[in-house]
PDB file of C-alpha atoms in Angstrom:
ATOM      1  CA  LYS A   1       3.100   6.510  -4.807  1.00  0.00           C
ATOM      2  CA  ILE A   2       4.238   2.902  -5.840  1.00  0.00           C
ATOM      3  CA  ARG A   3       2.359   1.414  -8.605  1.00  0.00           C
ATOM      4  CA  TYR A   4       2.603  -2.018 -10.157  1.00  0.00           C
ATOM      5  CA  GLY A   5       1.391  -3.755 -13.287  1.00  0.00           C
ATOM      6  CA  CYS A   6       1.817  -3.527 -16.877  1.00  0.00           C
ATOM      7  CA  GLY A   7      -0.581  -3.072 -20.129  1.00  0.00           C
ATOM      8  CA  PRO A   8      -4.009  -1.951 -19.007  1.00  0.00           C
ATOM      9  CA  PRO A   9      -5.138  -2.719 -15.872  1.00  0.00           C
ATOM     10  CA  MET A  10      -7.336  -5.681 -15.126  1.00  0.00           C
ATOM     11  CA  ALA A  11      -8.030  -4.544 -11.667  1.00  0.00           C
ATOM     12  CA  ASN A  12      -7.388  -1.635  -9.232  1.00  0.00           C
ATOM     13  CA  LEU A  13      -5.482  -3.284  -6.202  1.00  0.00           C
ATOM     14  CA  LEU A  14      -4.670  -1.670  -2.713  1.00  0.00           C
ATOM     15  CA  MET A  15      -2.455  -2.502  -0.339  1.00  0.00           C
ATOM     16  CA  ILE A  16      -2.470  -1.088   2.956  1.00  0.00           C
ATOM     17  CA  ASP A  17       0.532  -1.932   4.880  1.00  0.00           C
ATOM     18  CA  ASP A  18       3.609  -0.076   6.552  1.00  0.00           C
ATOM     19  CA  ASN A  19       6.016  -2.625   5.897  1.00  0.00           C
ATOM     20  CA  PRO A  20       8.687  -1.892   2.694  1.00  0.00           C
ATOM     21  CA  GLN A  21       9.511  -5.120   2.435  1.00  0.00           C
ATOM     22  CA  THR A  22       6.203  -6.931   2.426  1.00  0.00           C
ATOM     23  CA  GLN A  23       5.232  -4.019  -0.077  1.00  0.00           C
ATOM     24  CA  ARG A  24       8.007  -5.092  -2.472  1.00  0.00           C
ATOM     25  CA  TYR A  25       7.042  -8.801  -2.368  1.00  0.00           C
ATOM     26  CA  LEU A  26       3.512  -8.236  -3.358  1.00  0.00           C
ATOM     27  CA  GLY A  27       4.424  -5.415  -5.957  1.00  0.00           C
ATOM     28  CA  ARG A  28       7.020  -7.797  -7.440  1.00  0.00           C
ATOM     29  CA  ILE A  29       4.182 -10.496  -7.799  1.00  0.00           C
ATOM     30  CA  ILE A  30       1.690  -8.174  -9.032  1.00  0.00           C
ATOM     31  CA  ARG A  31       3.925  -6.400 -11.636  1.00  0.00           C
ATOM     32  CA  LEU A  32       5.416  -9.710 -12.910  1.00  0.00           C
ATOM     33  CA  ARG A  33       2.553 -11.958 -12.839  1.00  0.00           C
ATOM     34  CA  THR A  34      -0.399 -10.046 -13.286  1.00  0.00           C
ATOM     35  CA  LYS A  35      -1.684  -7.105 -15.101  1.00  0.00           C
ATOM     36  CA  HIS A  36      -3.472  -5.547 -12.164  1.00  0.00           C
ATOM     37  CA  VAL A  37      -2.389  -2.035 -10.741  1.00  0.00           C
ATOM     38  CA  LEU A  38      -1.518  -2.273  -7.059  1.00  0.00           C
ATOM     39  CA  ASN A  39      -1.214   1.091  -5.121  1.00  0.00           C
ATOM     40  CA  PHE A  40       0.191   1.148  -1.680  1.00  0.00           C
ATOM     41  CA  ALA A  41      -0.950   3.007   1.593  1.00  0.00           C
ATOM     42  CA  GLY A  42       1.268   2.892   4.975  1.00  0.00           C
ATOM     43  CA  ASP A  43      -1.931   3.389   7.391  1.00  0.00           C
ATOM     44  CA  SER A  44      -5.339   3.506   7.682  1.00  0.00           C
ATOM     45  CA  ALA A  45      -5.784   7.207   6.801  1.00  0.00           C
ATOM     46  CA  GLU A  46      -3.685   6.747   3.956  1.00  0.00           C
ATOM     47  CA  GLY A  47      -6.013   4.053   2.910  1.00  0.00           C
ATOM     48  CA  ILE A  48      -9.113   5.783   3.189  1.00  0.00           C
ATOM     49  CA  GLU A  49      -7.360   8.573   0.999  1.00  0.00           C
ATOM     50  CA  ASN A  50      -6.115   5.908  -1.531  1.00  0.00           C
ATOM     51  CA  ILE A  51      -9.904   3.933  -1.772  1.00  0.00           C
ATOM     52  CA  VAL A  52     -11.756   7.388  -1.850  1.00  0.00           C
ATOM     53  CA  ALA A  53      -9.051   8.511  -5.049  1.00  0.00           C
ATOM     54  CA  GLN A  54      -8.484   5.204  -6.496  1.00  0.00           C
ATOM     55  CA  ARG A  55     -11.662   3.009  -5.386  1.00  0.00           C
ATOM     56  CA  PRO A  56     -10.068  -0.530  -5.574  1.00  0.00           C
ATOM     57  CA  ASP A  57     -11.447  -3.327  -6.504  1.00  0.00           C
ATOM     58  CA  MET A  58      -9.701  -5.507  -3.834  1.00  0.00           C
ATOM     59  CA  ILE A  59      -7.863  -4.611  -0.428  1.00  0.00           C
ATOM     60  CA  PHE A  60      -4.864  -6.053   1.263  1.00  0.00           C
ATOM     61  CA  LEU A  61      -5.146  -5.163   4.827  1.00  0.00           C
ATOM     62  CA  ASP A  62      -2.149  -5.475   7.121  1.00  0.00           C
ATOM     63  CA  ILE A  63      -3.792  -6.707  10.411  1.00  0.00           C
ATOM     64  CA  PHE A  64      -0.849  -4.898  12.595  1.00  0.00           C
ATOM     65  CA  LEU A  65      -1.258  -1.589  11.332  1.00  0.00           C
ATOM     66  CA  PRO A  66       0.436   1.323  12.953  1.00  0.00           C
ATOM     67  CA  GLY A  67      -2.151   3.984  14.989  1.00  0.00           C
ATOM     68  CA  THR A  68      -5.387   1.806  14.033  1.00  0.00           C
ATOM     69  CA  ASP A  69      -5.681  -1.937  14.677  1.00  0.00           C
ATOM     70  CA  GLY A  70      -6.232  -3.595  11.226  1.00  0.00           C
ATOM     71  CA  LEU A  71      -8.914  -5.651  12.669  1.00  0.00           C
ATOM     72  CA  GLU A  72     -10.760  -2.867  13.604  1.00  0.00           C
ATOM     73  CA  PHE A  73     -10.121  -0.890  10.493  1.00  0.00           C
ATOM     74  CA  PHE A  74     -11.720  -3.857   8.299  1.00  0.00           C
ATOM     75  CA  ALA A  75     -14.844  -3.659  10.648  1.00  0.00           C
ATOM     76  CA  ILE A  76     -15.139   0.304   9.511  1.00  0.00           C
ATOM     77  CA  LEU A  77     -14.447  -1.213   5.746  1.00  0.00           C
ATOM     78  CA  ARG A  78     -17.196  -4.100   5.911  1.00  0.00           C
ATOM     79  CA  ASP A  79     -19.720  -1.476   7.826  1.00  0.00           C
ATOM     80  CA  HIS A  80     -19.342   1.094   4.885  1.00  0.00           C
ATOM     81  CA  PRO A  81     -22.001   0.887   2.282  1.00  0.00           C
ATOM     82  CA  ALA A  82     -18.890   1.929  -0.457  1.00  0.00           C
ATOM     83  CA  THR A  83     -16.627  -0.623   0.965  1.00  0.00           C
ATOM     84  CA  HIS A  84     -18.587  -3.201   2.149  1.00  0.00           C
ATOM     85  CA  ASN A  85     -18.557  -5.365  -1.104  1.00  0.00           C
ATOM     86  CA  ILE A  86     -14.688  -4.874  -1.495  1.00  0.00           C
ATOM     87  CA  PRO A  87     -13.008  -7.875  -1.371  1.00  0.00           C
ATOM     88  CA  ILE A  88     -10.575  -7.654   1.704  1.00  0.00           C
ATOM     89  CA  ALA A  89      -7.364 -10.187   2.165  1.00  0.00           C
ATOM     90  CA  ILE A  90      -6.247  -9.916   5.390  1.00  0.00           C
ATOM     91  CA  HIS A  91      -2.436 -10.651   5.409  1.00  0.00           C
ATOM     92  CA  THR A  92       0.534 -10.695   7.663  1.00  0.00           C
ATOM     93  CA  ALA A  93       4.062 -11.075   7.706  1.00  0.00           C
ATOM     94  CA  ILE A  94       4.370 -11.713  11.835  1.00  0.00           C
ATOM     95  CA  PRO A  95       3.092 -14.885  13.518  1.00  0.00           C
ATOM     96  CA  LEU A  96      -0.122 -14.456  14.988  1.00  0.00           C
ATOM     97  CA  ASP A  97      -0.856 -14.588  18.892  1.00  0.00           C
ATOM     98  CA  ASP A  98      -3.533 -16.596  20.486  1.00  0.00           C
ATOM     99  CA  VAL A  99      -5.952 -13.677  20.795  1.00  0.00           C
ATOM    100  CA  THR A 100      -5.736 -12.360  17.526  1.00  0.00           C
ATOM    101  CA  GLN A 101      -6.550 -15.738  15.731  1.00  0.00           C
ATOM    102  CA  ILE A 102      -9.749 -15.852  17.801  1.00  0.00           C
ATOM    103  CA  ARG A 103     -10.643 -12.438  16.773  1.00  0.00           C
ATOM    104  CA  LEU A 104      -9.884 -13.569  13.040  1.00  0.00           C
ATOM    105  CA  ARG A 105     -12.420 -16.282  13.316  1.00  0.00           C
ATOM    106  CA  HIS A 106     -15.338 -13.773  14.009  1.00  0.00           C
ATOM    107  CA  ILE A 107     -15.009 -11.484  11.121  1.00  0.00           C
ATOM    108  CA  ALA A 108     -15.810 -12.215   7.446  1.00  0.00           C
ATOM    109  CA  TYR A 109     -12.435 -11.911   5.666  1.00  0.00           C
ATOM    110  CA  ASP A 110     -12.446 -13.096   1.705  1.00  0.00           C
ATOM    111  CA  ALA A 111      -8.971 -14.446   2.337  1.00  0.00           C
ATOM    112  CA  PHE A 112      -6.174 -14.703   4.974  1.00  0.00           C
ATOM    113  CA  ILE A 113      -2.528 -14.476   3.670  1.00  0.00           C
ATOM    114  CA  GLU A 114       0.679 -15.106   5.730  1.00  0.00           C
ATOM    115  CA  PHE A 115       3.813 -13.763   3.790  1.00  0.00           C
ATOM    116  CA  PRO A 116       5.699 -15.387   2.350  1.00  0.00           C
ATOM    117  CA  ILE A 117       2.993 -16.800   0.075  1.00  0.00           C
ATOM    118  CA  GLU A 118       3.259 -18.719  -2.917  1.00  0.00           C
ATOM    119  CA  VAL A 119       3.163 -16.626  -6.270  1.00  0.00           C
ATOM    120  CA  SER A 120       0.343 -19.410  -7.415  1.00  0.00           C
ATOM    121  CA  GLU A 121      -1.584 -19.238  -4.365  1.00  0.00           C
ATOM    122  CA  LEU A 122      -1.683 -15.620  -4.244  1.00  0.00           C
ATOM    123  CA  THR A 123      -2.704 -14.900  -7.837  1.00  0.00           C
ATOM    124  CA  ARG A 124      -5.710 -17.641  -7.208  1.00  0.00           C
ATOM    125  CA  ILE A 125      -6.784 -15.455  -4.361  1.00  0.00           C
ATOM    126  CA  ILE A 126      -6.820 -12.458  -6.429  1.00  0.00           C
ATOM    127  CA  ASP A 127      -8.895 -14.179  -9.057  1.00  0.00           C
ATOM    128  CA  ASN A 128     -11.229 -15.810  -6.945  1.00  0.00           C
ATOM    129  CA  ALA A 129     -11.838 -12.287  -5.213  1.00  0.00           C
ATOM    130  CA  LEU A 130     -12.267 -10.176  -8.095  1.00  0.00           C
ATOM    131  CA  LYS A 131     -14.775 -12.979 -10.011  1.00  0.00           C
ATOM    132  CA  ARG A 132     -16.944 -13.211  -6.526  1.00  0.00           C
ATOM    133  CA  ASN A 133     -16.821  -9.115  -6.791  1.00  0.00           C
ATOM    134  CA  ALA A 134     -17.525  -8.490 -10.398  1.00  0.00           C
ATOM    135  CA  SER A 135     -21.293  -9.239 -10.299  1.00  0.00           C
ATOM    136  CA  GLN A 136     -21.872  -6.526  -7.316  1.00  0.00           C
ATOM    137  CA  ALA A 137     -22.862  -2.875  -7.837  1.00  0.00           C
ATOM    138  CA  ARG A 138     -21.247  -0.209  -5.384  1.00  0.00           C
ATOM    139  CA  LYS A 139     -23.029   2.784  -4.565  1.00  0.00           C
ATOM    140  CA  TRP A 140     -20.055   5.457  -3.658  1.00  0.00           C
ATOM    141  CA  VAL A 141     -19.983   7.195  -0.714  1.00  0.00           C
ATOM    142  CA  PRO A 142     -16.433   7.860   0.636  1.00  0.00           C
ATOM    143  CA  PRO A 143     -15.616   6.047   4.086  1.00  0.00           C
ATOM    144  CA  SER A 144     -14.230   8.035   6.741  1.00  0.00           C
ATOM    145  CA  VAL A 145     -12.250   6.881   9.874  1.00  0.00           C
TER     146      VAL A 145
END
């Protein structure tokens, strides 16, 4: 388990992505530019384990997850009472095909990120998502896939 961040954490972030390069890229930005803690999961099952154990304040979710389609997993997270208010930034490092672009138009994600992304834009996305989430209380009931 890799954790990034310095000093007391301001927020607990989770990245669900199987690509080590994308994990390193986001991890480096978080470590150098914020006081947030970033945890990683490589697939949806590990993501659920991490959500239950860490209760993240924000999730970065890869569209193209192994095993479970990222957008289907997004729907599971949005439908569950414990996770429906957690800000989710959908992300990808792969160009999107037409079908995926159409699917994205029909879901209520908090942000869409294409890697690589400018550091200032990423930190703005995180700050805005955490501000929106700060006032929302969550009843904790673990989700399942």
